[in-house]
Coordinates of C-alpha atoms in Angstrom, one line a residue:
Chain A
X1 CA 0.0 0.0 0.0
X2 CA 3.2 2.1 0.7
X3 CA 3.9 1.9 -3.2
X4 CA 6.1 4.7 -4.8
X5 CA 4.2 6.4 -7.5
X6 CA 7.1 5.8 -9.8
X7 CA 7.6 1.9 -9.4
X8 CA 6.1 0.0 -11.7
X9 CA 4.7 -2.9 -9.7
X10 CA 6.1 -6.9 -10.3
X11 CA 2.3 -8.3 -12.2
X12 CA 2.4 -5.2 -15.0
X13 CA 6.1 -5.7 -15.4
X14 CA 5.8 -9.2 -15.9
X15 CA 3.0 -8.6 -18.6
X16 CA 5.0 -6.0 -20.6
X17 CA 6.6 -9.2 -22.3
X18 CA 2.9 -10.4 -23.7
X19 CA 2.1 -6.9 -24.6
X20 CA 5.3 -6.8 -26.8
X21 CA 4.6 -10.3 -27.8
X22 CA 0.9 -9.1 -29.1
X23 CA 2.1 -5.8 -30.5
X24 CA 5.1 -7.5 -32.9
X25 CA 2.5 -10.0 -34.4
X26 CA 0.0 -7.2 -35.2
X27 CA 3.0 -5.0 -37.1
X28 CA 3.9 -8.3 -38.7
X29 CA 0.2 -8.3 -40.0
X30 CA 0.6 -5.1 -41.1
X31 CA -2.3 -3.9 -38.7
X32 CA -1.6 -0.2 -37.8
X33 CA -4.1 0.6 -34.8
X34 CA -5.6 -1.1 -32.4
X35 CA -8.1 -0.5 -28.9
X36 CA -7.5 -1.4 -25.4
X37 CA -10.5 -3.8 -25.7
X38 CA -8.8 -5.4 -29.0
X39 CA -5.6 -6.2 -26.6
X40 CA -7.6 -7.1 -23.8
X41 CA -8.7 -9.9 -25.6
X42 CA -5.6 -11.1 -26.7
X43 CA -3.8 -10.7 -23.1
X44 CA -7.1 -12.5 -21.7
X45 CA -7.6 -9.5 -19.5
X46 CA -9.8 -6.2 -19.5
X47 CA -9.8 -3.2 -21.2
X48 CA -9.8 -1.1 -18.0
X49 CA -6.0 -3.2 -17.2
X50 CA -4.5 -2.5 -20.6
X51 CA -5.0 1.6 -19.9
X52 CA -3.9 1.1 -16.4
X53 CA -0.8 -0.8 -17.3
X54 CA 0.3 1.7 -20.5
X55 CA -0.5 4.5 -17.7
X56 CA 1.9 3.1 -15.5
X57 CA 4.5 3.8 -18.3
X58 CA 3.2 7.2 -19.7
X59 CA 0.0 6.1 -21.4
X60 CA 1.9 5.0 -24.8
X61 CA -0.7 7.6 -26.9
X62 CA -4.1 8.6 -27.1
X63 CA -7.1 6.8 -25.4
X64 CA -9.9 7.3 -27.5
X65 CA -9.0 6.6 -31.0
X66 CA -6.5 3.4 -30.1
X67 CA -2.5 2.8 -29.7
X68 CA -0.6 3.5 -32.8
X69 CA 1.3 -0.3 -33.6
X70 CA 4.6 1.6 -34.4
X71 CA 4.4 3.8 -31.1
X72 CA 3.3 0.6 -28.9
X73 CA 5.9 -1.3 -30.3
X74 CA 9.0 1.5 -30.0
X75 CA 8.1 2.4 -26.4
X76 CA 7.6 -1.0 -25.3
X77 CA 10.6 -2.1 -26.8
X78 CA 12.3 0.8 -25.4
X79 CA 11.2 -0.1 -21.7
X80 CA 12.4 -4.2 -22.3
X81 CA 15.8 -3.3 -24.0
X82 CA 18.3 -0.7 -24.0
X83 CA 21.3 -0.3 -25.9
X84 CA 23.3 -1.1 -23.1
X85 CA 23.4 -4.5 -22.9
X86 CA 23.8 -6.8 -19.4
X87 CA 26.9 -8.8 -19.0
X88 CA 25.8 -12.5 -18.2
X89 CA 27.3 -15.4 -17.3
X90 CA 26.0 -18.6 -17.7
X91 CA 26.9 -21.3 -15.0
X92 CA 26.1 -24.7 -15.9
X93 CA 26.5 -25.9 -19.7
X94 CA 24.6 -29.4 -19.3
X95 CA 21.5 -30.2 -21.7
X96 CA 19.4 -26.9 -20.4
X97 CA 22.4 -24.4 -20.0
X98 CA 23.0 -25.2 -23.8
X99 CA 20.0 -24.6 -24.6
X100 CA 19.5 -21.5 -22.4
X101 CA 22.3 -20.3 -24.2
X102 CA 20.4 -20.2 -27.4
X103 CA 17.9 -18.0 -25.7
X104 CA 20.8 -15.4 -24.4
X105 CA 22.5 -15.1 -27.6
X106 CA 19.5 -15.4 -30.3
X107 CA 16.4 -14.6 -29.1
X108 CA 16.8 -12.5 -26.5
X109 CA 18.4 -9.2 -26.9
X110 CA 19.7 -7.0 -24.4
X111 CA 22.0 -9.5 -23.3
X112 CA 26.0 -10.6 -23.7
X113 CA 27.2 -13.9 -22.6
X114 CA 30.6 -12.6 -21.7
X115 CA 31.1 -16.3 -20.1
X116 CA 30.3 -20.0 -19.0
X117 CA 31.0 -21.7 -15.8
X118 CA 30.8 -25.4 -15.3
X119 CA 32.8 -27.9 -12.8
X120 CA 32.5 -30.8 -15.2
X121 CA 35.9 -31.5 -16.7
X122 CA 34.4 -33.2 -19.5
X123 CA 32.7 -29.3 -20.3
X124 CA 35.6 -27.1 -19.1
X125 CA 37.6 -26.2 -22.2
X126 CA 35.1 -26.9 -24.4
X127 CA 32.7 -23.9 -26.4
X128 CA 29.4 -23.2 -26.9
X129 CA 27.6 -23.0 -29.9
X130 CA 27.4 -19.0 -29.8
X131 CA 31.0 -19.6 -29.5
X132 CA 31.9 -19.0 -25.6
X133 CA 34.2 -21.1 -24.4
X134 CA 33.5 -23.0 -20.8
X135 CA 35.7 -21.9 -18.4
X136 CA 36.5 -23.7 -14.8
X137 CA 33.7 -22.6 -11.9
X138 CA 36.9 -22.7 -9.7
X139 CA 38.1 -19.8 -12.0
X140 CA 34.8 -18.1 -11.2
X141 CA 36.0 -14.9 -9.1
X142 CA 39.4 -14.5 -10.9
X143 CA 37.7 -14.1 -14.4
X144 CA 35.2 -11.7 -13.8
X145 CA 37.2 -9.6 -11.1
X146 CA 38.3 -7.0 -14.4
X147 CA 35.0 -7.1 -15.6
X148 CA 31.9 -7.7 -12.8
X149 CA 28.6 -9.4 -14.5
X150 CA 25.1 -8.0 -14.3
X151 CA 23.4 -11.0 -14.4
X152 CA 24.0 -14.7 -13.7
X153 CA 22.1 -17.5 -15.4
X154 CA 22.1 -20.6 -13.1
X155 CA 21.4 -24.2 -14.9
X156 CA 23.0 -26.2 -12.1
X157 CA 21.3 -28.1 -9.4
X158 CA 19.6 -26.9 -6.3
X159 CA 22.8 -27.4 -3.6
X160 CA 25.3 -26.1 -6.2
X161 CA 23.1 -22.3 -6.3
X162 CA 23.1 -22.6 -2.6
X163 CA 26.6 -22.7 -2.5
X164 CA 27.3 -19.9 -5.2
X165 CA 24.9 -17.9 -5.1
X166 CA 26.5 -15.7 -1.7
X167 CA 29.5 -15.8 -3.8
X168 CA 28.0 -14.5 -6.6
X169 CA 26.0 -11.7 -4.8
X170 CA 29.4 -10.5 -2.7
X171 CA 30.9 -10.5 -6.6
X172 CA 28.3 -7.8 -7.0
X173 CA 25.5 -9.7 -9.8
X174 CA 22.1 -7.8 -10.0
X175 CA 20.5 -10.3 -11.1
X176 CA 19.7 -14.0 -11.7
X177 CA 17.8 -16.2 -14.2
X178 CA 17.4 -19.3 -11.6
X179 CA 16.8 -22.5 -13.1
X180 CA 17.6 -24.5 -10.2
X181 CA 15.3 -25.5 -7.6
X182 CA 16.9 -23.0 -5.2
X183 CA 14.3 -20.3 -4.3
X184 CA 17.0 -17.6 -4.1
X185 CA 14.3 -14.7 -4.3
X186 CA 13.9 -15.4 -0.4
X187 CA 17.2 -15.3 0.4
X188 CA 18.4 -12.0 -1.5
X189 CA 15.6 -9.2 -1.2
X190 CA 17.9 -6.8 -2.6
X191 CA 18.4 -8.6 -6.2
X192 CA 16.4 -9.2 -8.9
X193 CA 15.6 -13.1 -9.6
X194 CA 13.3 -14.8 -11.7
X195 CA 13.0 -18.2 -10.5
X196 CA 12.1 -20.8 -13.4
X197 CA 10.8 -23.5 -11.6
X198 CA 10.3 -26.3 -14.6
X199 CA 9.7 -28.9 -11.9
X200 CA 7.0 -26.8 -10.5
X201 CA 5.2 -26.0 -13.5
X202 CA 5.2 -29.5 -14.5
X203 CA 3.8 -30.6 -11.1
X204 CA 1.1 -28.6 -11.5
X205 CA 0.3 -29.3 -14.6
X206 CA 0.2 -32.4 -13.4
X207 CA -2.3 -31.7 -10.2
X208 CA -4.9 -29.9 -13.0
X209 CA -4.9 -32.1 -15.6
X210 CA -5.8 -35.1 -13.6
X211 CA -8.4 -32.8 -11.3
X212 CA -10.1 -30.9 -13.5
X213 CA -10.6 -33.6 -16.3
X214 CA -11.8 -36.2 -13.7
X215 CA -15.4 -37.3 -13.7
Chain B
X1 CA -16.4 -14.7 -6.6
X2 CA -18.5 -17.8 -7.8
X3 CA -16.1 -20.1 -7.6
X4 CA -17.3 -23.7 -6.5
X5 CA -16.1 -24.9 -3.2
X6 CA -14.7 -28.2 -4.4
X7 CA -12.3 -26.3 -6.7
X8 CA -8.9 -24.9 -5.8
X9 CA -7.8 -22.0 -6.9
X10 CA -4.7 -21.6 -9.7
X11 CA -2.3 -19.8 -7.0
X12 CA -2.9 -22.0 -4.7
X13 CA -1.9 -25.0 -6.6
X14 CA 1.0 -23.2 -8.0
X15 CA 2.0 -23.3 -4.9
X16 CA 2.2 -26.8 -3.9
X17 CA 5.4 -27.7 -6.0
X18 CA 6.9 -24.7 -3.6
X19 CA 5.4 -26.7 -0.4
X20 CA 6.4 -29.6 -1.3
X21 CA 10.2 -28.7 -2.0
X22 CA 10.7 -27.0 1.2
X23 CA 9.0 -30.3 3.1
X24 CA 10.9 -32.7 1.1
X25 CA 14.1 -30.4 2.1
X26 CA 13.1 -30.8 5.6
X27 CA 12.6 -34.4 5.6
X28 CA 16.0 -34.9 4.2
X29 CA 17.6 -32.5 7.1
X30 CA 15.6 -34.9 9.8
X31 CA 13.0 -31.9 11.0
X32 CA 10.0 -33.8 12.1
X33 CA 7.3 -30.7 12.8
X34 CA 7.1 -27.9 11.3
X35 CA 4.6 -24.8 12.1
X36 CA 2.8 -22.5 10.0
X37 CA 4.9 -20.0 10.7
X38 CA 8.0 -21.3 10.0
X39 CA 6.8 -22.2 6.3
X40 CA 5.7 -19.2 6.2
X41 CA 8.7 -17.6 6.7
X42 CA 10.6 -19.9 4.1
X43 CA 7.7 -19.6 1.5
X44 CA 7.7 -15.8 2.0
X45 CA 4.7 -15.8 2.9
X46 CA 2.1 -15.8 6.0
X47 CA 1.3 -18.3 8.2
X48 CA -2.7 -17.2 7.9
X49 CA -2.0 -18.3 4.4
X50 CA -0.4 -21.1 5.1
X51 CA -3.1 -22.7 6.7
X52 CA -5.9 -21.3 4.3
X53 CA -3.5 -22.6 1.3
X54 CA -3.5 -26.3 3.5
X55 CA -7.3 -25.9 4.7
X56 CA -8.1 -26.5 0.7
X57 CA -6.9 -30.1 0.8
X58 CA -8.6 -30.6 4.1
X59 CA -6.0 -29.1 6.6
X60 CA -3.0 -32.0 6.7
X61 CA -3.3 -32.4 10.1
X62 CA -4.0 -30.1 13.4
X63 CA -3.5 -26.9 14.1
X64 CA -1.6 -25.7 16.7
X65 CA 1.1 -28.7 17.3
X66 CA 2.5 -28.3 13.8
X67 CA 2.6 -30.2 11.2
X68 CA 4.6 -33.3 10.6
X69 CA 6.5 -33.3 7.9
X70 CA 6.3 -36.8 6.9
X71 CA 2.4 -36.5 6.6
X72 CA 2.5 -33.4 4.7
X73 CA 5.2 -35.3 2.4
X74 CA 2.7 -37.7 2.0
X75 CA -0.1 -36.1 1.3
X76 CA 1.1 -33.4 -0.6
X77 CA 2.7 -36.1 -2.9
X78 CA -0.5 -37.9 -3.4
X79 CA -1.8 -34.8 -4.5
X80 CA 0.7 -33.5 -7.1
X81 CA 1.7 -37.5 -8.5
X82 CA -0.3 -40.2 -9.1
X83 CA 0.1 -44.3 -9.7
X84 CA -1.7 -43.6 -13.2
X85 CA 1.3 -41.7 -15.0
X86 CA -0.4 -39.0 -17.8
X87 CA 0.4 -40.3 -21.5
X88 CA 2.9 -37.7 -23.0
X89 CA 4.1 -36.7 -26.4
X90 CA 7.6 -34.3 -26.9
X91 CA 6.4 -32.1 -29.8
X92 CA 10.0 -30.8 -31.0
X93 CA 13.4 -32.2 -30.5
X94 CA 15.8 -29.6 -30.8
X95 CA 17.9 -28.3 -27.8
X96 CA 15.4 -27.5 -25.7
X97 CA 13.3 -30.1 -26.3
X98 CA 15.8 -32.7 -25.3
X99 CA 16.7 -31.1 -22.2
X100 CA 12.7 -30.9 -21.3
X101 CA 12.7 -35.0 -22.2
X102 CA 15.4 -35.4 -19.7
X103 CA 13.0 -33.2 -17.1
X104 CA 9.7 -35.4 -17.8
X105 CA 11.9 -39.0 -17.4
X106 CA 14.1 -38.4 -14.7
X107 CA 13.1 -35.4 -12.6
X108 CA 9.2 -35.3 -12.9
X109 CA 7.4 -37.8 -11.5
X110 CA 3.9 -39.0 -12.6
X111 CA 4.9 -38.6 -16.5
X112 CA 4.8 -41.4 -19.7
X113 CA 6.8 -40.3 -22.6
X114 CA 5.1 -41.9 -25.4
X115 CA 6.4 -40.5 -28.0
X116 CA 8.8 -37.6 -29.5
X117 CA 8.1 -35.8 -32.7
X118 CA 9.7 -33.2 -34.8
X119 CA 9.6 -31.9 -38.8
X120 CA 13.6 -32.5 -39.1
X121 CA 14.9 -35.4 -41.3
X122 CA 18.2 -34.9 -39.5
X123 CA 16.2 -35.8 -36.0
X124 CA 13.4 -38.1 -37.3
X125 CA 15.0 -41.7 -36.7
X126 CA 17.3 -40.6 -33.9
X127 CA 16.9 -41.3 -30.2
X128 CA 16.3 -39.6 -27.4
X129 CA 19.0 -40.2 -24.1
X130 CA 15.6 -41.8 -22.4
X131 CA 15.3 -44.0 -25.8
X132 CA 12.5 -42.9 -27.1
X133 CA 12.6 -42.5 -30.9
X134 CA 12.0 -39.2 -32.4
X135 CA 9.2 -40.5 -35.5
X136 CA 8.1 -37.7 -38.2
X137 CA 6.0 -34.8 -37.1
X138 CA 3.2 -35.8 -40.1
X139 CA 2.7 -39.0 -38.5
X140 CA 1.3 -37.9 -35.6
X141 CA -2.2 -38.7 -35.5
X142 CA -1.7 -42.0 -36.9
X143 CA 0.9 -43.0 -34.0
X144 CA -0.9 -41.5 -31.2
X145 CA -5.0 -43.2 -33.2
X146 CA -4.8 -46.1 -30.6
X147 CA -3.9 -44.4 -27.5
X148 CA -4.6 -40.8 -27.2
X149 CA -2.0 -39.1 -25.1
X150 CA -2.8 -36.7 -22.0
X151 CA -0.3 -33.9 -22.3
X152 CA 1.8 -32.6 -25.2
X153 CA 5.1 -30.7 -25.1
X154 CA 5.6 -28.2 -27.4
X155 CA 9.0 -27.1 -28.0
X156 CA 8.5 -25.5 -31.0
X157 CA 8.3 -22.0 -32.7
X158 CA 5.4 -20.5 -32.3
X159 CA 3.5 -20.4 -36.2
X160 CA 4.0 -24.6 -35.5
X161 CA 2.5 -24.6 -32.5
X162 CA -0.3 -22.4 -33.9
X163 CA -0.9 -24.9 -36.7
X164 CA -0.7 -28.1 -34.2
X165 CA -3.2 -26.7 -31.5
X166 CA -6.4 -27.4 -32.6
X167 CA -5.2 -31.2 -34.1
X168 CA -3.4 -32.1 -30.9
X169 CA -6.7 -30.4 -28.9
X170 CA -8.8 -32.5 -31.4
X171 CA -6.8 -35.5 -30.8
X172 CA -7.9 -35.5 -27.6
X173 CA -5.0 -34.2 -25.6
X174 CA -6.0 -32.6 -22.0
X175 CA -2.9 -30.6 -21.1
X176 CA 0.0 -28.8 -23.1
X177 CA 3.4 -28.2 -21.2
X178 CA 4.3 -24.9 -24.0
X179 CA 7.7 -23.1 -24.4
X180 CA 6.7 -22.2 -27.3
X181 CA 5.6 -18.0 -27.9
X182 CA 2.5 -18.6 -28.4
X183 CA 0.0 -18.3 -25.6
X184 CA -2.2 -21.1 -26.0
X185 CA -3.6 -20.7 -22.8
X186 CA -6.0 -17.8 -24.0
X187 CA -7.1 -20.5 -27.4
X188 CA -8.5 -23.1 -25.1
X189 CA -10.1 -22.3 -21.8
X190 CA -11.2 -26.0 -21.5
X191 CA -7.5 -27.3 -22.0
X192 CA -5.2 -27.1 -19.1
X193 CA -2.4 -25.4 -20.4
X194 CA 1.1 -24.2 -18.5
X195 CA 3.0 -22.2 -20.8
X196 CA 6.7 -21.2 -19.8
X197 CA 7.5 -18.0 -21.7
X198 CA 11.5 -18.4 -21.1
X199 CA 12.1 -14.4 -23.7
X200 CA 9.3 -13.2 -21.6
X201 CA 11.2 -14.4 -18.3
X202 CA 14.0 -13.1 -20.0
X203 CA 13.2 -9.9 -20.7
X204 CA 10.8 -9.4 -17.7
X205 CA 14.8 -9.7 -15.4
X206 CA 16.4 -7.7 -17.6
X207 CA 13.4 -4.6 -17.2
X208 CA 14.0 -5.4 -13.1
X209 CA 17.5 -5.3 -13.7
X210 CA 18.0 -2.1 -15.1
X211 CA 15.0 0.0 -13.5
X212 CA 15.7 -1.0 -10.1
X213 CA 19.9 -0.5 -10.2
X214 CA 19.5 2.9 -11.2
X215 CA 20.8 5.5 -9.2

């Protein structure tokens, strides 16, 4: 309730994403306008939350006669990216780190993979695909003293992120992409995480297909 | 606000994985009772909610003396797994996808993997590490005719699963675990549908990142 008026609160930042998502696909379909109820539909949400959210971000145009595609999509893209780009390290290069890689590299922008950590020494030595090479984890602390990461990608399992991620935090990281099944947001008010809990989401899935497609 | 009382709300089973982590953690360490409050406190949550989140499931034991952990392991286990593992196709066998198949055969319990598909002549033929062999996307319905699987995994780009939706929902399929970028969750109201936006996750961090380091 103590809310500063200009922080953006965690369930509109997290929907900025899908917004973006929407708004590229119009542009690609060569639609030009579109209504908050238009979008509402799409998101799966009202019309009254779409003007709230943009609002919360300067109102991205005129209500009344609908959001330009082009504006939408330059100030949203504006508010996910920046020129800037976050140093990121990726520790873990097993079956999902590789793959997570992909994402950091290709799909995602705003982000440079300056390195990759494992402790396996069948990995260490080797490169990625995007063409990092995999460095020792013991190395950790000496290779990014010059240069201290933004933003730390953990693919390693749950005991390993307990261990590392003080380390990581004393190293001065802002931010982690957790796939382990460490809950570090508890632990570290201060930094950003977003916890990926693929375990989770399958166990739920799990729980509601069986419940709500029984009898 | 007309919800039926046999039902449980989304959050609240998102939540159970969460539960049932920080139990299974406590078992392991040799804690026997644990009170609201204290999972509360690793949850980040309250104990009031806690309880409410437990009085949903009918309460796993009595208030007051704590819970025991080995009863709460137990019963939250029956709820999120079941003998009667859900039939599951891997739609996609790229990088991602094989490190999801390693996820639904060795980390997830209460999963079948059926089958694995993809459009790929270099992957149709191979095998997966579980050895499961990946069979040609356009054969689908005829492999899956005699028994219809429960969930579907889509690791694919987003116009594919697009186009796959409505035969996989017509196939019968009652749950979709998606990575892919499309929100299929807003297509089908009557499917169960978890989908894991990893850019949106992505880009969601690094917003958070750089808003809330400034200055």
């Amino acid at each position: 309730m103590s809310v500063t008026s200009n922080k953006v609160s965690l369930p509109v930042i997290k929907r900025l994403p899908k917004y973006y998502r929407y708004v590229l696909e119009m542009q690609k379909n060569g639609v030009v306008k579109v209504s908050s109820s238009e979008l509402a539909r799409m998101m799966g949400t009202t019309a009254s939350q779409v003007r709230q959210d943009f609002n919360c971000f300067g109102g991205f145009g005129q209500q009344g006669i609908g959001y330009h595609i082009d504006v939408l999509a330059d100030q949203i893209s504006k508010l996910l990216f920046s020129e800037n780009k976050l140093d990121t390290i990726l520790i873990g290069t097993g079956r999902l780190g590789r793959a997570i890689s992909g994402y950091l590299t290709a799909e995602a922008r705003g982000y440079h993979l300056m390195a990759a950590f494992d402790k396996s020494p069948e990995e260490i030595g080797k490169t990625l695909d995007c063409g990092v090479p995999i460095s020792n984890i013991a190395d950790l602390e000496a290779l990014c003293a010059g240069r201290v990461p933004d933003v730390a990608v953990l693919c390693i399992p749950r005991d390993s992120a307990r261990q590392l991620a003080p380390i990581l935090v004393g190293m001065g990281i802002k931010g982690f992409w957790n796939f382990s099944h460490y809950d570090l947001s508890v632990d570290y008010e201060g930094i950003t995480v977003e916890n990926v809990h693929l375990g989770d989401s399958l166990m739920t899935l799990g729980y509601r297909v069986r419940n709500e497609h029984q009898d």
